[in-house]
Amino acid sequence: MILKNLIKEEKKFFVYGVAFCSHFTQAITIILLSLYGQSLGANNVEVGLLFTSFSLAALISAPLWGILSDYMGRRKPVILSMAGMVLSCFLMILVKNIYLLIGVLFLCGIFFMGNRPIINTMIVEFSSERAGREVGFLNIAREFAWIAGCLLAGLIGEINLIYNFYTGLLIAIIGLFLSFFLKESEKKINNKSKKILPSLNFGSFVVNFRYLIHSTLFFLCVAIIISSISGYGVFVLLPIYLAQLHISKSMIGIIYAVESSIDIILFPLMGKFCDQSVKGSVFLIILGFIASAFKLFLYTICYIPIHFIIAQFFAAISWTAFVVGAVTFTGKVSPYEKRGEAMGIVESSSYLGGLAGPIITSLFSKIWDFRTTIQIFIIFPVLSALISLLKLKLKTPLSTEEDKDFIRKGIN
């Protein structure tokens, strides 16, 4: 039924197709990358640096991708991002040194995450009346991709981990091909008078900071940064910890795939709830952080695969609730002419946490063991939930004219 509706709505069909290929490529290349790094002789700190370089590039580039999409339209930046993914996978096949791989992961961070905020923006613009529902369906496509990527990564990894990069390269090429068929939003900004980057003056800085504060997106970003320190850090080193428990690569892939299987069920439910409730997006954001804390708690008492599979149920609640809530919240409170930029800023917040998370996790795991590190990290999503509860508000976006008046009053 979902597939039939997508085929009827051609413009959405290709958005979903590109999202699938992009997410599949990311899953199959990244999920066991920490183990591949170890095979090149890397220690935990160097593995942390590997993923930190990815997050640093994503942090720098995510807002720029959003600004670029507001200027050029959505289609061209997505094509550029998919072309970069093809190049990144090709280079991952070639390098055999951990420090060269760190450099390649920086390039991956620029392109792998470039299209995510843009595609989020496209689906919101194509379906403004049912944004929560469509965001849910978009992420179902991503979760199917993640399931396939995780399962194949585990199976192929049993043979040779480098073959995952070959598979990622093939899927990235397919995604690049599909991206040429993307359509622009009907509600397109008049870009003739816009510059590719906002002017770096006091007025533009005040406007950007003002709409972040007014919309409470600033507090959402702070909450995301705090929570992602623990979430991303644990994600990076969890495969190494599972391997130390003598869990096979194929079973590690299954554990990650289980979460995505549950995501497929939960995404439409979260989207429907978000559309039917006035404050549904805020509630889902808080629920996502609370579920993340409970997931970390369960990791501390897990020893065998079935235990981790049970914990992945709460990981699925955390991810689906947060993604639907954060995307719809950002779309509702951001002015249209800054929506792409806002999606990029929110996306980059997770990368800022991801920048610190792998390093902090690897250092903590050297002082204590990995299990104790997770116990300490439980406080991070709990703090994020409290910030969201106290600070997030659904407000009408400021218009461009209001921004201009504010600047004139401030300067005069």
Coordinates of C-alpha atoms in Angstrom, one line a residue:
M1 CA 0.0 0.0 0.0
I2 CA 2.8 2.4 0.9
L3 CA 4.8 1.5 -2.2
K4 CA 1.7 2.1 -4.4
N5 CA 1.2 5.5 -3.0
L6 CA 4.9 6.4 -3.5
I7 CA 4.8 5.3 -7.1
K8 CA 1.7 7.5 -7.6
E9 CA 3.5 10.5 -6.1
E10 CA 6.7 10.4 -8.2
K11 CA 8.4 13.2 -6.5
K12 CA 8.2 11.5 -3.1
F13 CA 9.2 8.1 -4.6
F14 CA 12.7 9.3 -5.6
V15 CA 13.2 11.1 -2.3
Y16 CA 12.5 7.8 -0.5
G17 CA 14.8 6.0 -2.9
V18 CA 17.8 8.3 -2.4
A19 CA 17.2 8.2 1.4
F20 CA 17.3 4.4 1.2
C21 CA 20.5 4.2 -0.8
S22 CA 22.2 6.9 1.4
H23 CA 21.3 5.1 4.6
F24 CA 22.2 1.7 3.3
T25 CA 25.6 2.9 2.3
Q26 CA 26.2 4.5 5.7
A27 CA 25.1 1.3 7.5
I28 CA 27.2 -1.2 5.6
T29 CA 30.3 0.9 5.7
I30 CA 30.1 2.3 9.3
I31 CA 28.5 -0.4 11.4
L32 CA 31.6 -2.6 11.8
L33 CA 34.2 0.1 11.0
S34 CA 35.5 0.1 14.6
L35 CA 36.4 -3.6 14.1
Y36 CA 38.0 -2.8 10.7
G37 CA 40.0 0.0 12.4
Q38 CA 41.3 -2.6 14.9
S39 CA 42.3 -4.9 12.1
L40 CA 44.6 -2.1 10.9
G41 CA 46.2 -1.9 14.3
A42 CA 44.2 0.9 15.9
N43 CA 43.6 1.1 19.7
N44 CA 40.4 2.3 21.2
V45 CA 41.5 6.0 21.3
E46 CA 42.5 5.8 17.6
V47 CA 39.1 4.2 16.8
G48 CA 37.5 7.1 18.7
L49 CA 39.5 9.6 16.6
L50 CA 38.3 7.8 13.5
F51 CA 34.7 8.5 14.3
T52 CA 35.5 12.0 15.7
S53 CA 36.9 13.0 12.3
F54 CA 33.6 11.9 10.8
S55 CA 31.6 13.9 13.3
L56 CA 33.8 17.0 12.9
A57 CA 33.3 17.0 9.2
A58 CA 29.5 16.5 9.6
L59 CA 29.4 19.3 12.3
I60 CA 31.1 21.8 10.0
S61 CA 29.2 20.8 6.8
A62 CA 25.6 20.2 8.0
P63 CA 24.6 23.9 8.4
L64 CA 26.4 24.7 5.1
W65 CA 24.4 22.0 3.3
G66 CA 21.2 23.5 4.7
I67 CA 22.2 27.1 3.6
L68 CA 23.3 25.8 0.2
S69 CA 19.9 24.0 -0.2
D70 CA 18.1 27.3 0.7
Y71 CA 20.0 29.1 -2.0
M72 CA 20.3 26.5 -4.8
G73 CA 17.2 24.5 -4.2
R74 CA 17.1 21.0 -2.7
R75 CA 18.0 18.8 -5.7
K76 CA 21.5 19.9 -6.6
P77 CA 23.0 19.6 -3.1
V78 CA 21.6 16.1 -2.8
I79 CA 23.2 15.1 -6.1
L80 CA 26.5 16.6 -4.9
S81 CA 26.2 14.7 -1.6
M82 CA 25.6 11.4 -3.3
A83 CA 28.6 11.9 -5.7
G84 CA 30.7 12.5 -2.6
M85 CA 29.5 9.3 -1.1
V86 CA 30.6 7.4 -4.2
L87 CA 34.1 9.0 -3.9
S88 CA 34.3 8.3 -0.2
C89 CA 33.5 4.6 -0.6
F90 CA 36.0 4.2 -3.3
L91 CA 38.7 5.8 -1.1
M92 CA 37.8 3.6 1.8
I93 CA 38.6 0.6 -0.3
L94 CA 42.1 1.9 -1.2
V95 CA 43.5 3.1 2.2
K96 CA 45.3 0.6 4.4
N97 CA 46.5 2.9 7.2
I98 CA 44.5 4.0 10.2
Y99 CA 45.6 7.6 9.9
L100 CA 44.8 7.8 6.2
L101 CA 41.4 6.2 7.0
I102 CA 40.8 9.0 9.6
G103 CA 41.3 11.5 6.7
V104 CA 38.9 9.5 4.5
L105 CA 36.3 9.4 7.3
F106 CA 36.5 13.3 7.4
L107 CA 35.5 13.3 3.8
C108 CA 32.8 10.8 4.5
G109 CA 31.4 13.0 7.2
I110 CA 31.0 15.9 4.8
F111 CA 29.1 13.9 2.2
F112 CA 27.5 11.0 4.0
M113 CA 25.4 13.3 6.2
G114 CA 25.0 16.1 3.7
N115 CA 21.7 15.0 2.2
R116 CA 19.9 14.0 5.4
P117 CA 18.7 17.5 6.6
I118 CA 17.9 18.4 3.0
I119 CA 15.8 15.3 2.4
N120 CA 14.1 15.9 5.7
T121 CA 13.2 19.4 4.5
M122 CA 12.0 18.1 1.1
I123 CA 9.6 15.7 2.7
V124 CA 8.2 18.3 5.0
E125 CA 7.7 20.7 2.1
F126 CA 6.0 18.1 -0.1
S127 CA 3.5 17.2 2.7
S128 CA 2.9 20.1 5.0
E129 CA -0.5 18.9 6.1
R130 CA 0.7 15.4 7.1
A131 CA 4.4 16.2 7.9
G132 CA 4.6 13.8 10.9
R133 CA 3.2 10.9 8.9
E134 CA 5.5 11.5 6.0
V135 CA 8.5 11.9 8.2
G136 CA 7.6 8.5 9.7
F137 CA 7.4 6.9 6.3
L138 CA 10.6 8.5 5.2
N139 CA 12.4 7.0 8.1
I140 CA 10.8 3.6 7.5
A141 CA 12.7 3.7 4.1
R142 CA 15.8 4.5 6.1
E143 CA 15.2 1.8 8.6
F144 CA 14.7 -0.9 5.8
A145 CA 18.1 0.3 4.5
W146 CA 19.7 0.1 7.9
I147 CA 18.3 -3.4 8.4
A148 CA 19.7 -4.6 5.1
G149 CA 23.0 -2.8 5.6
C150 CA 23.5 -4.2 9.2
L151 CA 22.6 -7.8 8.2
L152 CA 24.8 -7.7 5.1
A153 CA 27.7 -6.0 7.0
G154 CA 27.7 -8.8 9.5
L155 CA 27.5 -11.6 6.9
I156 CA 30.0 -10.1 4.5
G157 CA 32.2 -9.1 7.5
E158 CA 32.6 -12.8 8.4
I159 CA 34.4 -13.2 5.0
N160 CA 36.3 -9.9 4.9
L161 CA 35.4 -6.5 6.3
I162 CA 36.7 -4.6 3.3
Y163 CA 34.0 -6.2 1.1
N164 CA 31.5 -4.0 2.9
F165 CA 33.0 -1.0 1.3
Y166 CA 32.6 -2.5 -2.2
T167 CA 28.9 -3.1 -1.5
G168 CA 28.5 0.4 -0.2
L169 CA 30.1 1.8 -3.3
L170 CA 27.6 -0.1 -5.5
I171 CA 24.6 1.2 -3.6
A172 CA 25.9 4.8 -3.5
I173 CA 26.2 4.7 -7.3
I174 CA 22.5 3.6 -7.5
G175 CA 21.6 6.5 -5.1
L176 CA 23.5 9.0 -7.3
F177 CA 21.5 7.8 -10.3
L178 CA 18.2 8.2 -8.5
S179 CA 19.1 11.7 -7.2
F180 CA 19.0 13.1 -10.8
F181 CA 15.2 12.4 -10.8
L182 CA 14.5 14.4 -7.7
K183 CA 11.9 17.3 -8.0
E184 CA 12.1 20.7 -6.4
S185 CA 9.5 21.9 -3.9
E186 CA 6.7 23.8 -5.5
K187 CA 7.1 26.5 -2.8
K188 CA 10.5 27.6 -4.0
I189 CA 12.3 30.6 -2.6
N190 CA 13.2 33.4 -5.0
N191 CA 17.0 33.2 -4.9
K192 CA 17.9 35.9 -7.3
S193 CA 18.6 38.4 -4.6
K194 CA 20.1 35.9 -2.1
K195 CA 23.8 35.3 -1.6
I196 CA 25.1 31.8 -1.3
L197 CA 26.2 32.5 2.3
P198 CA 24.6 34.9 4.7
S199 CA 26.6 38.1 5.2
L200 CA 28.8 38.0 8.2
N201 CA 27.7 41.1 10.0
F202 CA 26.2 41.9 13.4
G203 CA 22.7 42.1 12.1
S204 CA 22.6 38.6 10.5
F205 CA 24.2 37.1 13.6
V206 CA 21.5 38.7 15.8
V207 CA 18.7 37.5 13.5
N208 CA 20.0 33.9 13.5
F209 CA 20.5 33.8 17.2
R210 CA 17.1 35.5 17.8
Y211 CA 15.1 33.0 15.8
L212 CA 16.9 30.1 17.5
I213 CA 16.0 31.5 20.9
H214 CA 12.4 32.6 19.9
S215 CA 11.7 29.1 18.5
T216 CA 13.5 27.4 21.4
L217 CA 15.5 25.5 18.9
F218 CA 18.6 26.6 20.8
F219 CA 17.5 24.6 23.8
L220 CA 16.7 21.6 21.6
C221 CA 20.2 21.8 20.2
V222 CA 21.7 21.9 23.7
A223 CA 19.7 18.8 24.7
I224 CA 20.8 17.0 21.6
I225 CA 24.5 17.8 22.2
I226 CA 24.4 16.5 25.7
S227 CA 22.5 13.3 24.9
S228 CA 24.6 12.5 21.8
I229 CA 27.8 12.5 23.7
S230 CA 26.7 9.3 25.4
G231 CA 24.7 7.9 22.5
Y232 CA 27.3 8.3 19.8
G233 CA 30.2 7.3 22.1
V234 CA 28.5 4.0 23.1
F235 CA 27.5 3.3 19.5
V236 CA 31.1 3.6 18.3
L237 CA 32.6 1.2 20.8
L238 CA 29.7 -1.2 21.3
P239 CA 30.8 -3.5 18.4
I240 CA 34.3 -3.9 20.1
Y241 CA 32.6 -4.6 23.5
L242 CA 30.3 -7.2 21.8
A243 CA 33.3 -8.8 20.1
Q244 CA 35.0 -9.1 23.6
L245 CA 32.0 -11.0 24.8
H246 CA 32.7 -13.5 21.9
I247 CA 29.6 -12.4 19.9
S248 CA 30.1 -13.0 16.2
K249 CA 30.1 -10.3 13.5
S250 CA 26.9 -11.7 12.0
M251 CA 25.2 -11.6 15.4
I252 CA 26.4 -8.0 15.9
G253 CA 24.7 -7.1 12.6
I254 CA 21.5 -8.8 13.7
I255 CA 21.5 -6.9 17.0
Y256 CA 21.7 -3.6 15.2
A257 CA 19.1 -4.8 12.6
V258 CA 16.6 -5.7 15.3
E259 CA 16.4 -2.1 16.4
S260 CA 15.6 -1.0 12.8
S261 CA 13.0 -3.7 12.4
I262 CA 11.2 -2.3 15.4
D263 CA 11.7 1.2 14.1
I264 CA 9.6 0.3 11.0
I265 CA 6.6 -0.5 13.2
L266 CA 7.1 2.5 15.5
F267 CA 7.8 5.3 12.9
P268 CA 4.2 5.5 11.5
L269 CA 2.8 5.3 15.0
M270 CA 5.0 8.1 16.2
G271 CA 4.1 10.1 13.1
K272 CA 0.4 9.6 13.6
F273 CA 0.6 10.6 17.3
C274 CA 2.6 13.7 16.4
D275 CA 0.0 14.8 13.8
Q276 CA -2.9 14.3 16.1
S277 CA -1.5 16.0 19.2
V278 CA -0.8 19.7 19.4
K279 CA 2.3 19.3 21.5
G280 CA 3.1 15.8 20.2
S281 CA 6.5 16.8 18.8
V282 CA 7.7 18.1 22.2
F283 CA 6.4 15.0 24.0
L284 CA 8.1 12.7 21.5
I285 CA 11.5 14.5 22.0
I286 CA 11.2 14.0 25.8
L287 CA 10.2 10.4 25.3
G288 CA 13.2 9.8 23.1
F289 CA 15.6 11.0 25.7
I290 CA 14.0 9.0 28.5
A291 CA 14.1 5.8 26.4
S292 CA 17.7 6.4 25.6
A293 CA 18.6 6.5 29.3
F294 CA 16.8 3.3 29.9
K295 CA 18.6 1.7 26.9
L296 CA 21.9 2.6 28.4
F297 CA 20.8 1.1 31.8
L298 CA 19.9 -2.2 30.1
Y299 CA 23.3 -2.3 28.4
T300 CA 25.0 -2.4 31.8
I301 CA 23.2 -5.7 32.7
C302 CA 23.5 -7.4 29.3
Y303 CA 25.9 -10.3 28.7
I304 CA 24.4 -12.5 25.9
P305 CA 22.9 -11.6 22.5
I306 CA 19.3 -12.0 23.6
H307 CA 19.8 -9.4 26.3
F308 CA 21.1 -6.8 23.9
I309 CA 18.2 -7.6 21.5
I310 CA 15.8 -6.7 24.3
A311 CA 17.7 -3.5 25.0
Q312 CA 17.4 -2.6 21.3
F313 CA 13.6 -2.3 21.7
F314 CA 14.1 0.8 23.9
A315 CA 16.8 2.0 21.5
A316 CA 14.1 1.9 18.8
I317 CA 11.6 3.8 20.9
S318 CA 14.3 6.4 21.6
W319 CA 15.3 6.9 18.0
T320 CA 11.8 6.9 16.4
A321 CA 10.3 9.2 19.0
F322 CA 13.2 11.6 18.8
V323 CA 13.5 11.8 15.0
V324 CA 9.8 12.3 14.3
G325 CA 9.6 14.8 17.2
A326 CA 12.7 16.8 16.3
V327 CA 12.1 17.1 12.6
T328 CA 8.4 18.1 12.9
F329 CA 9.2 20.5 15.8
T330 CA 11.9 22.2 13.7
G331 CA 9.6 22.4 10.7
K332 CA 6.9 24.0 12.7
V333 CA 8.9 26.7 14.5
S334 CA 11.3 27.7 11.8
P335 CA 10.5 30.4 9.2
Y336 CA 10.3 28.9 5.7
E337 CA 13.2 30.9 4.3
K338 CA 15.4 29.5 7.1
R339 CA 14.0 26.0 7.3
G340 CA 16.8 24.2 5.5
E341 CA 19.3 26.1 7.6
A342 CA 17.4 25.2 10.8
M343 CA 17.3 21.5 9.9
G344 CA 21.1 21.7 9.3
I345 CA 21.7 23.3 12.7
V346 CA 19.7 20.7 14.5
E347 CA 21.4 17.9 12.6
S348 CA 24.9 19.4 13.4
S349 CA 24.1 19.5 17.1
S350 CA 24.2 15.7 17.2
Y351 CA 27.5 15.8 15.4
L352 CA 28.9 18.2 18.0
G353 CA 28.0 15.6 20.7
G354 CA 29.4 13.0 18.4
L355 CA 32.6 14.9 18.1
A356 CA 33.3 14.5 21.9
G357 CA 31.5 11.3 22.5
P358 CA 33.9 8.7 21.0
I359 CA 37.0 10.3 22.6
I360 CA 35.3 10.7 26.0
T361 CA 34.0 7.1 25.8
S362 CA 37.4 5.7 24.8
L363 CA 39.2 7.6 27.5
F364 CA 36.7 6.7 30.2
S365 CA 36.9 3.0 29.1
K366 CA 40.6 3.1 29.7
I367 CA 40.2 4.5 33.3
W368 CA 37.2 2.3 34.0
D369 CA 35.7 -0.6 32.0
F370 CA 33.1 -0.1 29.3
R371 CA 30.2 -1.1 31.5
T372 CA 31.1 1.5 34.2
T373 CA 31.4 4.1 31.5
I374 CA 27.9 3.4 30.3
Q375 CA 26.6 3.7 33.9
I376 CA 28.1 7.2 34.1
F377 CA 26.6 8.1 30.7
I378 CA 23.0 7.5 31.8
I379 CA 22.8 11.0 33.3
F380 CA 23.3 12.6 29.9
P381 CA 19.9 11.8 28.3
V382 CA 18.2 12.3 31.6
L383 CA 19.5 15.9 31.7
S384 CA 18.5 16.4 28.0
A385 CA 14.9 15.2 28.9
L386 CA 14.8 17.8 31.7
I387 CA 16.0 20.6 29.4
S388 CA 13.4 19.7 26.8
L389 CA 10.6 19.5 29.4
L390 CA 11.4 23.0 30.8
K391 CA 12.4 24.9 27.7
L392 CA 10.8 23.6 24.4
K393 CA 7.8 25.6 23.3
L394 CA 5.8 25.5 20.0
K395 CA 5.8 29.1 18.8
T396 CA 4.8 30.8 15.5
P397 CA 7.9 31.4 13.4
L398 CA 9.2 35.0 13.1
S399 CA 8.8 36.5 9.7
T400 CA 11.6 38.1 7.7
E401 CA 10.0 41.5 8.1
E402 CA 10.0 41.1 11.9
D403 CA 13.7 40.2 11.7
K404 CA 14.4 43.3 9.7
D405 CA 12.5 45.5 12.1
F406 CA 14.4 44.0 15.0
I407 CA 17.7 44.7 13.4
R408 CA 16.7 48.4 12.7
K409 CA 15.6 48.9 16.2
G410 CA 18.7 47.3 17.6
I411 CA 21.1 49.3 15.4
N412 CA 19.2 52.6 15.9

